[in-house]
Amino acid sequence: MGLALRRSLPVERPAGPLHGYKLAYPMLSADGGRSGFGGVWSSGQAVYGLSATAVCFWNGRHSPPKRRCTCGFYCLHTYDAALAMACDAQYRSTVIIEVAVAGRFIRYDDGFRYSSQRVLSARTHRCLCGSPATVLVDSGTGITGWRRLRPCCQRCSLHKETLTLPEFGDLLGDPTLATVDARIASRPGPGLAAGTCPGPDGDTGSAVSVLTAEVALLQARVDSLQAQLSRLTR
């Protein structure tokens, strides 16, 4: 007859600070005077700094995180889980940031969804060629007012405008914030030959290969013209 009582979820009161790891795109403002991080999920259009509070892009009448909404910041419990996700093709241009979780939060098996965060560190992993990424270069993409950067190794950044990791951190307010993953730096891996770093469209051909193909095409056209000329003069 009566309405069933609805059980409320238990309220968790952690004994200490909560930490997590997440992927983010390094961003540079249009005038080059500020840096920040771009989200990779529903907040992909937002750029945040060292400290940030989530807002709901779907419904401004509630504060994130809301259980029946997808709003809020997301992070994983472990660095290794974030590094594994960074291997996915769509996340190869990200950095891994460690965050201190604050405010309201919802705990999941693999991470948190929460309302506020402070970025504690940012680590680059591998360049698109497989070598440790030590600088940041323009990725060729972005959003209004912001250019998206991507981690890059020294040899693939030749002839490109670069931003060093200390310079990126300095624009955020902490020159020591961004570093190369120590494990990756100590085990560089095979990598590709110099100059074969894929571009924004994923093309792995080097500039030398492109020029060689163009020369071969030109030579084939010359041979064809010579053959036609020989038939006409015969």
JSON list of C-alpha atoms in Angstrom, two decimals:
[
{"chain": "A", "resi": 1, "resn": "MET", "atom": "CA", "xyz": [0.00, 0.00, 0.00]},
{"chain": "A", "resi": 2, "resn": "GLY", "atom": "CA", "xyz": [2.57, 2.58, 1.05]},
{"chain": "A", "resi": 3, "resn": "LEU", "atom": "CA", "xyz": [5.47, 3.80, -1.02]},
{"chain": "A", "resi": 4, "resn": "ALA", "atom": "CA", "xyz": [8.69, 1.83, -0.55]},
{"chain": "A", "resi": 5, "resn": "LEU", "atom": "CA", "xyz": [11.40, 3.75, 1.24]},
{"chain": "A", "resi": 6, "resn": "ARG", "atom": "CA", "xyz": [14.28, 4.63, -1.06]},
{"chain": "A", "resi": 7, "resn": "ARG", "atom": "CA", "xyz": [17.68, 3.91, 0.42]},
{"chain": "A", "resi": 8, "resn": "SER", "atom": "CA", "xyz": [20.20, 6.70, 0.14]},
{"chain": "A", "resi": 9, "resn": "LEU", "atom": "CA", "xyz": [23.72, 5.91, -0.96]},
{"chain": "A", "resi": 10, "resn": "PRO", "atom": "CA", "xyz": [26.36, 5.89, 1.79]},
{"chain": "A", "resi": 11, "resn": "VAL", "atom": "CA", "xyz": [28.33, 9.08, 2.25]},
{"chain": "A", "resi": 12, "resn": "GLU", "atom": "CA", "xyz": [32.08, 8.46, 2.04]},
{"chain": "A", "resi": 13, "resn": "ARG", "atom": "CA", "xyz": [34.37, 10.50, 4.26]},
{"chain": "A", "resi": 14, "resn": "PRO", "atom": "CA", "xyz": [37.97, 9.81, 3.16]},
{"chain": "A", "resi": 15, "resn": "ALA", "atom": "CA", "xyz": [40.67, 9.90, 5.78]},
{"chain": "A", "resi": 16, "resn": "GLY", "atom": "CA", "xyz": [43.11, 11.80, 3.56]},
{"chain": "A", "resi": 17, "resn": "PRO", "atom": "CA", "xyz": [43.46, 13.63, 0.26]},
{"chain": "A", "resi": 18, "resn": "LEU", "atom": "CA", "xyz": [42.26, 11.82, -2.86]},
{"chain": "A", "resi": 19, "resn": "HIS", "atom": "CA", "xyz": [44.54, 11.59, -5.88]},
{"chain": "A", "resi": 20, "resn": "GLY", "atom": "CA", "xyz": [43.98, 10.41, -9.41]},
{"chain": "A", "resi": 21, "resn": "TYR", "atom": "CA", "xyz": [45.43, 10.41, -12.92]},
{"chain": "A", "resi": 22, "resn": "LYS", "atom": "CA", "xyz": [43.86, 11.55, -16.16]},
{"chain": "A", "resi": 23, "resn": "LEU", "atom": "CA", "xyz": [44.65, 12.37, -19.77]},
{"chain": "A", "resi": 24, "resn": "ALA", "atom": "CA", "xyz": [44.54, 15.92, -21.08]},
{"chain": "A", "resi": 25, "resn": "TYR", "atom": "CA", "xyz": [45.60, 17.81, -24.18]},
{"chain": "A", "resi": 26, "resn": "PRO", "atom": "CA", "xyz": [48.26, 20.49, -23.62]},
{"chain": "A", "resi": 27, "resn": "MET", "atom": "CA", "xyz": [46.89, 23.81, -24.89]},
{"chain": "A", "resi": 28, "resn": "LEU", "atom": "CA", "xyz": [48.42, 27.19, -25.76]},
{"chain": "A", "resi": 29, "resn": "SER", "atom": "CA", "xyz": [46.42, 30.40, -26.03]},
{"chain": "A", "resi": 30, "resn": "ALA", "atom": "CA", "xyz": [46.22, 32.19, -29.37]},
{"chain": "A", "resi": 31, "resn": "ASP", "atom": "CA", "xyz": [48.57, 34.95, -28.19]},
{"chain": "A", "resi": 32, "resn": "GLY", "atom": "CA", "xyz": [51.02, 32.45, -26.70]},
{"chain": "A", "resi": 33, "resn": "GLY", "atom": "CA", "xyz": [50.76, 34.02, -23.27]},
{"chain": "A", "resi": 34, "resn": "ARG", "atom": "CA", "xyz": [48.91, 31.23, -21.43]},
{"chain": "A", "resi": 35, "resn": "SER", "atom": "CA", "xyz": [48.90, 27.47, -21.31]},
{"chain": "A", "resi": 36, "resn": "GLY", "atom": "CA", "xyz": [46.35, 25.01, -20.00]},
{"chain": "A", "resi": 37, "resn": "PHE", "atom": "CA", "xyz": [44.79, 21.60, -20.40]},
{"chain": "A", "resi": 38, "resn": "GLY", "atom": "CA", "xyz": [41.95, 20.50, -22.63]},
{"chain": "A", "resi": 39, "resn": "GLY", "atom": "CA", "xyz": [39.61, 17.70, -21.58]},
{"chain": "A", "resi": 40, "resn": "VAL", "atom": "CA", "xyz": [39.29, 14.53, -23.62]},
{"chain": "A", "resi": 41, "resn": "TRP", "atom": "CA", "xyz": [35.67, 13.65, -22.74]},
{"chain": "A", "resi": 42, "resn": "SER", "atom": "CA", "xyz": [32.49, 15.70, -22.42]},
{"chain": "A", "resi": 43, "resn": "SER", "atom": "CA", "xyz": [34.46, 18.76, -21.28]},
{"chain": "A", "resi": 44, "resn": "GLY", "atom": "CA", "xyz": [36.61, 18.66, -24.42]},
{"chain": "A", "resi": 45, "resn": "GLN", "atom": "CA", "xyz": [35.66, 22.24, -25.29]},
{"chain": "A", "resi": 46, "resn": "ALA", "atom": "CA", "xyz": [36.88, 23.61, -21.95]},
{"chain": "A", "resi": 47, "resn": "VAL", "atom": "CA", "xyz": [40.45, 24.61, -21.09]},
{"chain": "A", "resi": 48, "resn": "TYR", "atom": "CA", "xyz": [41.49, 24.62, -17.43]},
{"chain": "A", "resi": 49, "resn": "GLY", "atom": "CA", "xyz": [44.54, 25.64, -15.42]},
{"chain": "A", "resi": 50, "resn": "LEU", "atom": "CA", "xyz": [46.16, 24.42, -12.22]},
{"chain": "A", "resi": 51, "resn": "SER", "atom": "CA", "xyz": [42.93, 24.71, -10.25]},
{"chain": "A", "resi": 52, "resn": "ALA", "atom": "CA", "xyz": [39.46, 24.22, -11.70]},
{"chain": "A", "resi": 53, "resn": "THR", "atom": "CA", "xyz": [35.85, 23.60, -10.76]},
{"chain": "A", "resi": 54, "resn": "ALA", "atom": "CA", "xyz": [33.61, 21.57, -13.04]},
{"chain": "A", "resi": 55, "resn": "VAL", "atom": "CA", "xyz": [30.47, 22.97, -14.62]},
{"chain": "A", "resi": 56, "resn": "CYS", "atom": "CA", "xyz": [27.68, 21.03, -16.28]},
{"chain": "A", "resi": 57, "resn": "PHE", "atom": "CA", "xyz": [27.44, 21.73, -20.00]},
{"chain": "A", "resi": 58, "resn": "TRP", "atom": "CA", "xyz": [24.08, 19.96, -20.24]},
{"chain": "A", "resi": 59, "resn": "ASN", "atom": "CA", "xyz": [22.14, 21.45, -17.33]},
{"chain": "A", "resi": 60, "resn": "GLY", "atom": "CA", "xyz": [23.24, 24.55, -15.45]},
{"chain": "A", "resi": 61, "resn": "ARG", "atom": "CA", "xyz": [20.71, 23.98, -12.67]},
{"chain": "A", "resi": 62, "resn": "HIS", "atom": "CA", "xyz": [22.75, 21.41, -10.78]},
{"chain": "A", "resi": 63, "resn": "SER", "atom": "CA", "xyz": [26.30, 21.17, -9.51]},
{"chain": "A", "resi": 64, "resn": "PRO", "atom": "CA", "xyz": [28.59, 18.40, -10.80]},
{"chain": "A", "resi": 65, "resn": "PRO", "atom": "CA", "xyz": [28.81, 15.54, -10.35]},
{"chain": "A", "resi": 66, "resn": "LYS", "atom": "CA", "xyz": [25.20, 14.42, -10.69]},
{"chain": "A", "resi": 67, "resn": "ARG", "atom": "CA", "xyz": [24.50, 10.69, -10.70]},
{"chain": "A", "resi": 68, "resn": "ARG", "atom": "CA", "xyz": [21.99, 10.86, -13.54]},
{"chain": "A", "resi": 69, "resn": "CYS", "atom": "CA", "xyz": [24.25, 13.12, -15.61]},
{"chain": "A", "resi": 70, "resn": "THR", "atom": "CA", "xyz": [27.74, 12.73, -17.07]},
{"chain": "A", "resi": 71, "resn": "CYS", "atom": "CA", "xyz": [29.04, 16.07, -15.78]},
{"chain": "A", "resi": 72, "resn": "GLY", "atom": "CA", "xyz": [32.15, 16.55, -13.67]},
{"chain": "A", "resi": 73, "resn": "PHE", "atom": "CA", "xyz": [35.82, 15.82, -13.96]},
{"chain": "A", "resi": 74, "resn": "TYR", "atom": "CA", "xyz": [36.98, 12.24, -14.41]},
{"chain": "A", "resi": 75, "resn": "CYS", "atom": "CA", "xyz": [40.17, 10.52, -13.32]},
{"chain": "A", "resi": 76, "resn": "LEU", "atom": "CA", "xyz": [41.58, 7.03, -12.91]},
{"chain": "A", "resi": 77, "resn": "HIS", "atom": "CA", "xyz": [42.96, 5.55, -9.71]},
{"chain": "A", "resi": 78, "resn": "THR", "atom": "CA", "xyz": [46.40, 4.59, -11.06]},
{"chain": "A", "resi": 79, "resn": "TYR", "atom": "CA", "xyz": [49.04, 6.08, -13.32]},
{"chain": "A", "resi": 80, "resn": "ASP", "atom": "CA", "xyz": [49.49, 2.78, -15.18]},
{"chain": "A", "resi": 81, "resn": "ALA", "atom": "CA", "xyz": [45.80, 2.79, -16.13]},
{"chain": "A", "resi": 82, "resn": "ALA", "atom": "CA", "xyz": [46.17, 6.29, -17.59]},
{"chain": "A", "resi": 83, "resn": "LEU", "atom": "CA", "xyz": [49.34, 5.29, -19.44]},
{"chain": "A", "resi": 84, "resn": "ALA", "atom": "CA", "xyz": [47.57, 2.29, -20.94]},
{"chain": "A", "resi": 85, "resn": "MET", "atom": "CA", "xyz": [44.71, 4.52, -22.13]},
{"chain": "A", "resi": 86, "resn": "ALA", "atom": "CA", "xyz": [47.26, 6.90, -23.70]},
{"chain": "A", "resi": 87, "resn": "CYS", "atom": "CA", "xyz": [48.21, 4.12, -26.14]},
{"chain": "A", "resi": 88, "resn": "ASP", "atom": "CA", "xyz": [44.83, 4.50, -27.85]},
{"chain": "A", "resi": 89, "resn": "ALA", "atom": "CA", "xyz": [45.21, 6.28, -31.20]},
{"chain": "A", "resi": 90, "resn": "GLN", "atom": "CA", "xyz": [42.86, 9.13, -30.26]},
{"chain": "A", "resi": 91, "resn": "TYR", "atom": "CA", "xyz": [44.82, 9.86, -27.06]},
{"chain": "A", "resi": 92, "resn": "ARG", "atom": "CA", "xyz": [48.40, 9.65, -28.38]},
{"chain": "A", "resi": 93, "resn": "SER", "atom": "CA", "xyz": [48.69, 13.46, -28.29]},
{"chain": "A", "resi": 94, "resn": "THR", "atom": "CA", "xyz": [47.80, 13.77, -24.61]},
{"chain": "A", "resi": 95, "resn": "VAL", "atom": "CA", "xyz": [49.82, 14.21, -21.44]},
{"chain": "A", "resi": 96, "resn": "ILE", "atom": "CA", "xyz": [49.13, 12.38, -18.17]},
{"chain": "A", "resi": 97, "resn": "ILE", "atom": "CA", "xyz": [48.32, 14.65, -15.27]},
{"chain": "A", "resi": 98, "resn": "GLU", "atom": "CA", "xyz": [48.09, 13.84, -11.58]},
{"chain": "A", "resi": 99, "resn": "VAL", "atom": "CA", "xyz": [45.29, 15.64, -9.77]},
{"chain": "A", "resi": 100, "resn": "ALA", "atom": "CA", "xyz": [44.21, 16.21, -6.20]},
{"chain": "A", "resi": 101, "resn": "VAL", "atom": "CA", "xyz": [40.47, 15.48, -6.08]},
{"chain": "A", "resi": 102, "resn": "ALA", "atom": "CA", "xyz": [38.34, 17.88, -4.02]},
{"chain": "A", "resi": 103, "resn": "GLY", "atom": "CA", "xyz": [34.70, 18.72, -3.41]},
{"chain": "A", "resi": 104, "resn": "ARG", "atom": "CA", "xyz": [31.85, 16.33, -4.22]},
{"chain": "A", "resi": 105, "resn": "PHE", "atom": "CA", "xyz": [32.87, 13.04, -5.77]},
{"chain": "A", "resi": 106, "resn": "ILE", "atom": "CA", "xyz": [31.54, 9.69, -6.88]},
{"chain": "A", "resi": 107, "resn": "ARG", "atom": "CA", "xyz": [33.82, 6.68, -6.61]},
{"chain": "A", "resi": 108, "resn": "TYR", "atom": "CA", "xyz": [33.85, 4.01, -9.30]},
{"chain": "A", "resi": 109, "resn": "ASP", "atom": "CA", "xyz": [35.84, 0.79, -9.63]},
{"chain": "A", "resi": 110, "resn": "ASP", "atom": "CA", "xyz": [38.48, 2.42, -11.83]},
{"chain": "A", "resi": 111, "resn": "GLY", "atom": "CA", "xyz": [38.38, 6.06, -10.75]},
{"chain": "A", "resi": 112, "resn": "PHE", "atom": "CA", "xyz": [36.47, 9.14, -9.58]},
{"chain": "A", "resi": 113, "resn": "ARG", "atom": "CA", "xyz": [33.99, 11.63, -11.00]},
{"chain": "A", "resi": 114, "resn": "TYR", "atom": "CA", "xyz": [34.25, 14.84, -9.03]},
{"chain": "A", "resi": 115, "resn": "SER", "atom": "CA", "xyz": [33.66, 18.58, -8.83]},
{"chain": "A", "resi": 116, "resn": "SER", "atom": "CA", "xyz": [37.04, 20.24, -8.18]},
{"chain": "A", "resi": 117, "resn": "GLN", "atom": "CA", "xyz": [40.70, 19.49, -8.81]},
{"chain": "A", "resi": 118, "resn": "ARG", "atom": "CA", "xyz": [44.22, 20.82, -8.60]},
{"chain": "A", "resi": 119, "resn": "VAL", "atom": "CA", "xyz": [46.84, 19.67, -11.08]},
{"chain": "A", "resi": 120, "resn": "LEU", "atom": "CA", "xyz": [49.92, 18.38, -9.26]},
{"chain": "A", "resi": 121, "resn": "SER", "atom": "CA", "xyz": [52.08, 17.23, -12.18]},
{"chain": "A", "resi": 122, "resn": "ALA", "atom": "CA", "xyz": [52.00, 16.62, -15.92]},
{"chain": "A", "resi": 123, "resn": "ARG", "atom": "CA", "xyz": [54.02, 13.92, -17.65]},
{"chain": "A", "resi": 124, "resn": "THR", "atom": "CA", "xyz": [54.63, 13.36, -21.34]},
{"chain": "A", "resi": 125, "resn": "HIS", "atom": "CA", "xyz": [54.91, 9.79, -22.59]},
{"chain": "A", "resi": 126, "resn": "ARG", "atom": "CA", "xyz": [55.91, 8.93, -26.16]},
{"chain": "A", "resi": 127, "resn": "CYS", "atom": "CA", "xyz": [56.15, 10.92, -29.36]},
{"chain": "A", "resi": 128, "resn": "LEU", "atom": "CA", "xyz": [54.05, 9.63, -32.25]},
{"chain": "A", "resi": 129, "resn": "CYS", "atom": "CA", "xyz": [57.23, 7.97, -33.58]},
{"chain": "A", "resi": 130, "resn": "GLY", "atom": "CA", "xyz": [57.67, 5.99, -30.35]},
{"chain": "A", "resi": 131, "resn": "SER", "atom": "CA", "xyz": [60.56, 7.93, -28.81]},
{"chain": "A", "resi": 132, "resn": "PRO", "atom": "CA", "xyz": [60.27, 9.75, -25.45]},
{"chain": "A", "resi": 133, "resn": "ALA", "atom": "CA", "xyz": [58.51, 13.10, -25.94]},
{"chain": "A", "resi": 134, "resn": "THR", "atom": "CA", "xyz": [60.61, 15.97, -24.55]},
{"chain": "A", "resi": 135, "resn": "VAL", "atom": "CA", "xyz": [59.00, 19.07, -26.13]},
{"chain": "A", "resi": 136, "resn": "LEU", "atom": "CA", "xyz": [55.58, 20.27, -27.30]},
{"chain": "A", "resi": 137, "resn": "VAL", "atom": "CA", "xyz": [54.69, 21.28, -30.86]},
{"chain": "A", "resi": 138, "resn": "ASP", "atom": "CA", "xyz": [51.55, 22.52, -32.60]},
{"chain": "A", "resi": 139, "resn": "SER", "atom": "CA", "xyz": [49.25, 19.59, -33.40]},
{"chain": "A", "resi": 140, "resn": "GLY", "atom": "CA", "xyz": [47.44, 21.45, -36.18]},
{"chain": "A", "resi": 141, "resn": "THR", "atom": "CA", "xyz": [44.14, 21.37, -34.27]},
{"chain": "A", "resi": 142, "resn": "GLY", "atom": "CA", "xyz": [42.49, 23.43, -31.54]},
{"chain": "A", "resi": 143, "resn": "ILE", "atom": "CA", "xyz": [39.41, 25.31, -30.41]},
{"chain": "A", "resi": 144, "resn": "THR", "atom": "CA", "xyz": [38.49, 28.98, -30.52]},
{"chain": "A", "resi": 145, "resn": "GLY", "atom": "CA", "xyz": [41.25, 30.94, -28.79]},
{"chain": "A", "resi": 146, "resn": "TRP", "atom": "CA", "xyz": [43.44, 27.91, -28.10]},
{"chain": "A", "resi": 147, "resn": "ARG", "atom": "CA", "xyz": [45.91, 25.82, -30.09]},
{"chain": "A", "resi": 148, "resn": "ARG", "atom": "CA", "xyz": [46.27, 22.17, -29.17]},
{"chain": "A", "resi": 149, "resn": "LEU", "atom": "CA", "xyz": [49.85, 21.03, -28.68]},
{"chain": "A", "resi": 150, "resn": "ARG", "atom": "CA", "xyz": [51.21, 17.51, -28.84]},
{"chain": "A", "resi": 151, "resn": "PRO", "atom": "CA", "xyz": [54.23, 15.89, -27.15]},
{"chain": "A", "resi": 152, "resn": "CYS", "atom": "CA", "xyz": [57.12, 15.37, -29.57]},
{"chain": "A", "resi": 153, "resn": "CYS", "atom": "CA", "xyz": [60.71, 14.10, -29.48]},
{"chain": "A", "resi": 154, "resn": "GLN", "atom": "CA", "xyz": [63.70, 16.31, -30.33]},
{"chain": "A", "resi": 155, "resn": "ARG", "atom": "CA", "xyz": [64.42, 14.83, -33.75]},
{"chain": "A", "resi": 156, "resn": "CYS", "atom": "CA", "xyz": [60.80, 14.94, -34.95]},
{"chain": "A", "resi": 157, "resn": "SER", "atom": "CA", "xyz": [60.52, 18.55, -33.76]},
{"chain": "A", "resi": 158, "resn": "LEU", "atom": "CA", "xyz": [63.25, 19.75, -36.13]},
{"chain": "A", "resi": 159, "resn": "HIS", "atom": "CA", "xyz": [62.07, 22.71, -38.23]},
{"chain": "A", "resi": 160, "resn": "LYS", "atom": "CA", "xyz": [59.00, 23.08, -35.99]},
{"chain": "A", "resi": 161, "resn": "GLU", "atom": "CA", "xyz": [58.21, 25.78, -33.45]},
{"chain": "A", "resi": 162, "resn": "THR", "atom": "CA", "xyz": [58.62, 24.10, -30.06]},
{"chain": "A", "resi": 163, "resn": "LEU", "atom": "CA", "xyz": [57.63, 24.82, -26.48]},
{"chain": "A", "resi": 164, "resn": "THR", "atom": "CA", "xyz": [59.79, 23.21, -23.81]},
{"chain": "A", "resi": 165, "resn": "LEU", "atom": "CA", "xyz": [58.18, 21.53, -20.82]},
{"chain": "A", "resi": 166, "resn": "PRO", "atom": "CA", "xyz": [59.52, 24.15, -18.34]},
{"chain": "A", "resi": 167, "resn": "GLU", "atom": "CA", "xyz": [58.16, 26.92, -20.63]},
{"chain": "A", "resi": 168, "resn": "PHE", "atom": "CA", "xyz": [54.75, 25.24, -20.72]},
{"chain": "A", "resi": 169, "resn": "GLY", "atom": "CA", "xyz": [54.74, 24.93, -16.92]},
{"chain": "A", "resi": 170, "resn": "ASP", "atom": "CA", "xyz": [55.92, 28.50, -16.49]},
{"chain": "A", "resi": 171, "resn": "LEU", "atom": "CA", "xyz": [52.92, 29.78, -18.48]},
{"chain": "A", "resi": 172, "resn": "LEU", "atom": "CA", "xyz": [50.72, 27.81, -16.06]},
{"chain": "A", "resi": 173, "resn": "GLY", "atom": "CA", "xyz": [52.51, 29.19, -13.01]},
{"chain": "A", "resi": 174, "resn": "ASP", "atom": "CA", "xyz": [54.77, 26.24, -12.13]},
{"chain": "A", "resi": 175, "resn": "PRO", "atom": "CA", "xyz": [57.95, 25.72, -14.22]},
{"chain": "A", "resi": 176, "resn": "THR", "atom": "CA", "xyz": [58.59, 22.31, -12.62]},
{"chain": "A", "resi": 177, "resn": "LEU", "atom": "CA", "xyz": [55.09, 20.96, -13.31]},
{"chain": "A", "resi": 178, "resn": "ALA", "atom": "CA", "xyz": [55.74, 19.21, -16.64]},
{"chain": "A", "resi": 179, "resn": "THR", "atom": "CA", "xyz": [58.33, 16.45, -17.03]},
{"chain": "A", "resi": 180, "resn": "VAL", "atom": "CA", "xyz": [59.02, 13.38, -19.17]},
{"chain": "A", "resi": 181, "resn": "ASP", "atom": "CA", "xyz": [57.85, 10.06, -17.74]},
{"chain": "A", "resi": 182, "resn": "ALA", "atom": "CA", "xyz": [61.03, 8.77, -16.04]},
{"chain": "A", "resi": 183, "resn": "ARG", "atom": "CA", "xyz": [60.39, 5.13, -16.98]},
{"chain": "A", "resi": 184, "resn": "ILE", "atom": "CA", "xyz": [59.91, 5.97, -20.65]},
{"chain": "A", "resi": 185, "resn": "ALA", "atom": "CA", "xyz": [62.95, 8.27, -20.69]},
{"chain": "A", "resi": 186, "resn": "SER", "atom": "CA", "xyz": [65.12, 5.48, -19.29]},
{"chain": "A", "resi": 187, "resn": "ARG", "atom": "CA", "xyz": [63.80, 2.95, -21.85]},
{"chain": "A", "resi": 188, "resn": "PRO", "atom": "CA", "xyz": [63.52, 4.92, -25.09]},
{"chain": "A", "resi": 189, "resn": "GLY", "atom": "CA", "xyz": [62.22, 2.02, -27.19]},
{"chain": "A", "resi": 190, "resn": "PRO", "atom": "CA", "xyz": [62.92, 1.42, -30.88]},
{"chain": "A", "resi": 191, "resn": "GLY", "atom": "CA", "xyz": [61.21, 4.48, -32.39]},
{"chain": "A", "resi": 192, "resn": "LEU", "atom": "CA", "xyz": [61.15, 5.19, -36.11]},
{"chain": "A", "resi": 193, "resn": "ALA", "atom": "CA", "xyz": [63.84, 6.67, -38.24]},
{"chain": "A", "resi": 194, "resn": "ALA", "atom": "CA", "xyz": [64.45, 10.40, -37.88]},
{"chain": "A", "resi": 195, "resn": "GLY", "atom": "CA", "xyz": [61.86, 12.51, -39.67]},
{"chain": "A", "resi": 196, "resn": "THR", "atom": "CA", "xyz": [59.19, 9.81, -39.81]},
{"chain": "A", "resi": 197, "resn": "CYS", "atom": "CA", "xyz": [56.97, 11.17, -37.08]},
{"chain": "A", "resi": 198, "resn": "PRO", "atom": "CA", "xyz": [53.31, 10.96, -38.13]},
{"chain": "A", "resi": 199, "resn": "GLY", "atom": "CA", "xyz": [51.56, 14.25, -38.78]},
{"chain": "A", "resi": 200, "resn": "PRO", "atom": "CA", "xyz": [48.17, 15.28, -37.45]},
{"chain": "A", "resi": 201, "resn": "ASP", "atom": "CA", "xyz": [46.46, 13.04, -40.02]},
{"chain": "A", "resi": 202, "resn": "GLY", "atom": "CA", "xyz": [48.41, 9.98, -38.87]},
{"chain": "A", "resi": 203, "resn": "ASP", "atom": "CA", "xyz": [50.63, 9.83, -42.00]},
{"chain": "A", "resi": 204, "resn": "THR", "atom": "CA", "xyz": [53.93, 8.13, -41.13]},
{"chain": "A", "resi": 205, "resn": "GLY", "atom": "CA", "xyz": [55.74, 9.00, -44.37]},
{"chain": "A", "resi": 206, "resn": "SER", "atom": "CA", "xyz": [58.80, 11.19, -44.04]},
{"chain": "A", "resi": 207, "resn": "ALA", "atom": "CA", "xyz": [59.49, 14.30, -46.11]},
{"chain": "A", "resi": 208, "resn": "VAL", "atom": "CA", "xyz": [62.27, 12.43, -47.88]},
{"chain": "A", "resi": 209, "resn": "SER", "atom": "CA", "xyz": [59.89, 9.66, -48.90]},
{"chain": "A", "resi": 210, "resn": "VAL", "atom": "CA", "xyz": [57.41, 12.19, -50.29]},
{"chain": "A", "resi": 211, "resn": "LEU", "atom": "CA", "xyz": [60.10, 13.94, -52.33]},
{"chain": "A", "resi": 212, "resn": "THR", "atom": "CA", "xyz": [61.39, 10.62, -53.64]},
{"chain": "A", "resi": 213, "resn": "ALA", "atom": "CA", "xyz": [57.90, 9.66, -54.80]},
{"chain": "A", "resi": 214, "resn": "GLU", "atom": "CA", "xyz": [57.45, 13.02, -56.54]},
{"chain": "A", "resi": 215, "resn": "VAL", "atom": "CA", "xyz": [60.79, 12.67, -58.34]},
{"chain": "A", "resi": 216, "resn": "ALA", "atom": "CA", "xyz": [59.87, 9.14, -59.43]},
{"chain": "A", "resi": 217, "resn": "LEU", "atom": "CA", "xyz": [56.54, 10.42, -60.80]},
{"chain": "A", "resi": 218, "resn": "LEU", "atom": "CA", "xyz": [58.28, 13.21, -62.69]},
{"chain": "A", "resi": 219, "resn": "GLN", "atom": "CA", "xyz": [60.78, 10.76, -64.15]},
{"chain": "A", "resi": 220, "resn": "ALA", "atom": "CA", "xyz": [57.96, 8.48, -65.30]},
{"chain": "A", "resi": 221, "resn": "ARG", "atom": "CA", "xyz": [56.29, 11.41, -67.08]},
{"chain": "A", "resi": 222, "resn": "VAL", "atom": "CA", "xyz": [59.55, 12.35, -68.79]},
{"chain": "A", "resi": 223, "resn": "ASP", "atom": "CA", "xyz": [60.02, 8.75, -69.95]},
{"chain": "A", "resi": 224, "resn": "SER", "atom": "CA", "xyz": [56.46, 8.73, -71.31]},
{"chain": "A", "resi": 225, "resn": "LEU", "atom": "CA", "xyz": [57.03, 11.99, -73.22]},
{"chain": "A", "resi": 226, "resn": "GLN", "atom": "CA", "xyz": [60.29, 10.68, -74.66]},
{"chain": "A", "resi": 227, "resn": "ALA", "atom": "CA", "xyz": [58.54, 7.51, -75.84]},
{"chain": "A", "resi": 228, "resn": "GLN", "atom": "CA", "xyz": [55.78, 9.55, -77.55]},
{"chain": "A", "resi": 229, "resn": "LEU", "atom": "CA", "xyz": [58.39, 11.84, -79.17]},
{"chain": "A", "resi": 230, "resn": "SER", "atom": "CA", "xyz": [60.30, 8.84, -80.51]},
{"chain": "A", "resi": 231, "resn": "ARG", "atom": "CA", "xyz": [57.13, 7.44, -82.12]},
{"chain": "A", "resi": 232, "resn": "LEU", "atom": "CA", "xyz": [56.34, 10.77, -83.76]},
{"chain": "A", "resi": 233, "resn": "THR", "atom": "CA", "xyz": [59.86, 11.33, -85.16]},
{"chain": "A", "resi": 234, "resn": "ARG", "atom": "CA", "xyz": [60.21, 7.76, -86.35]}
]
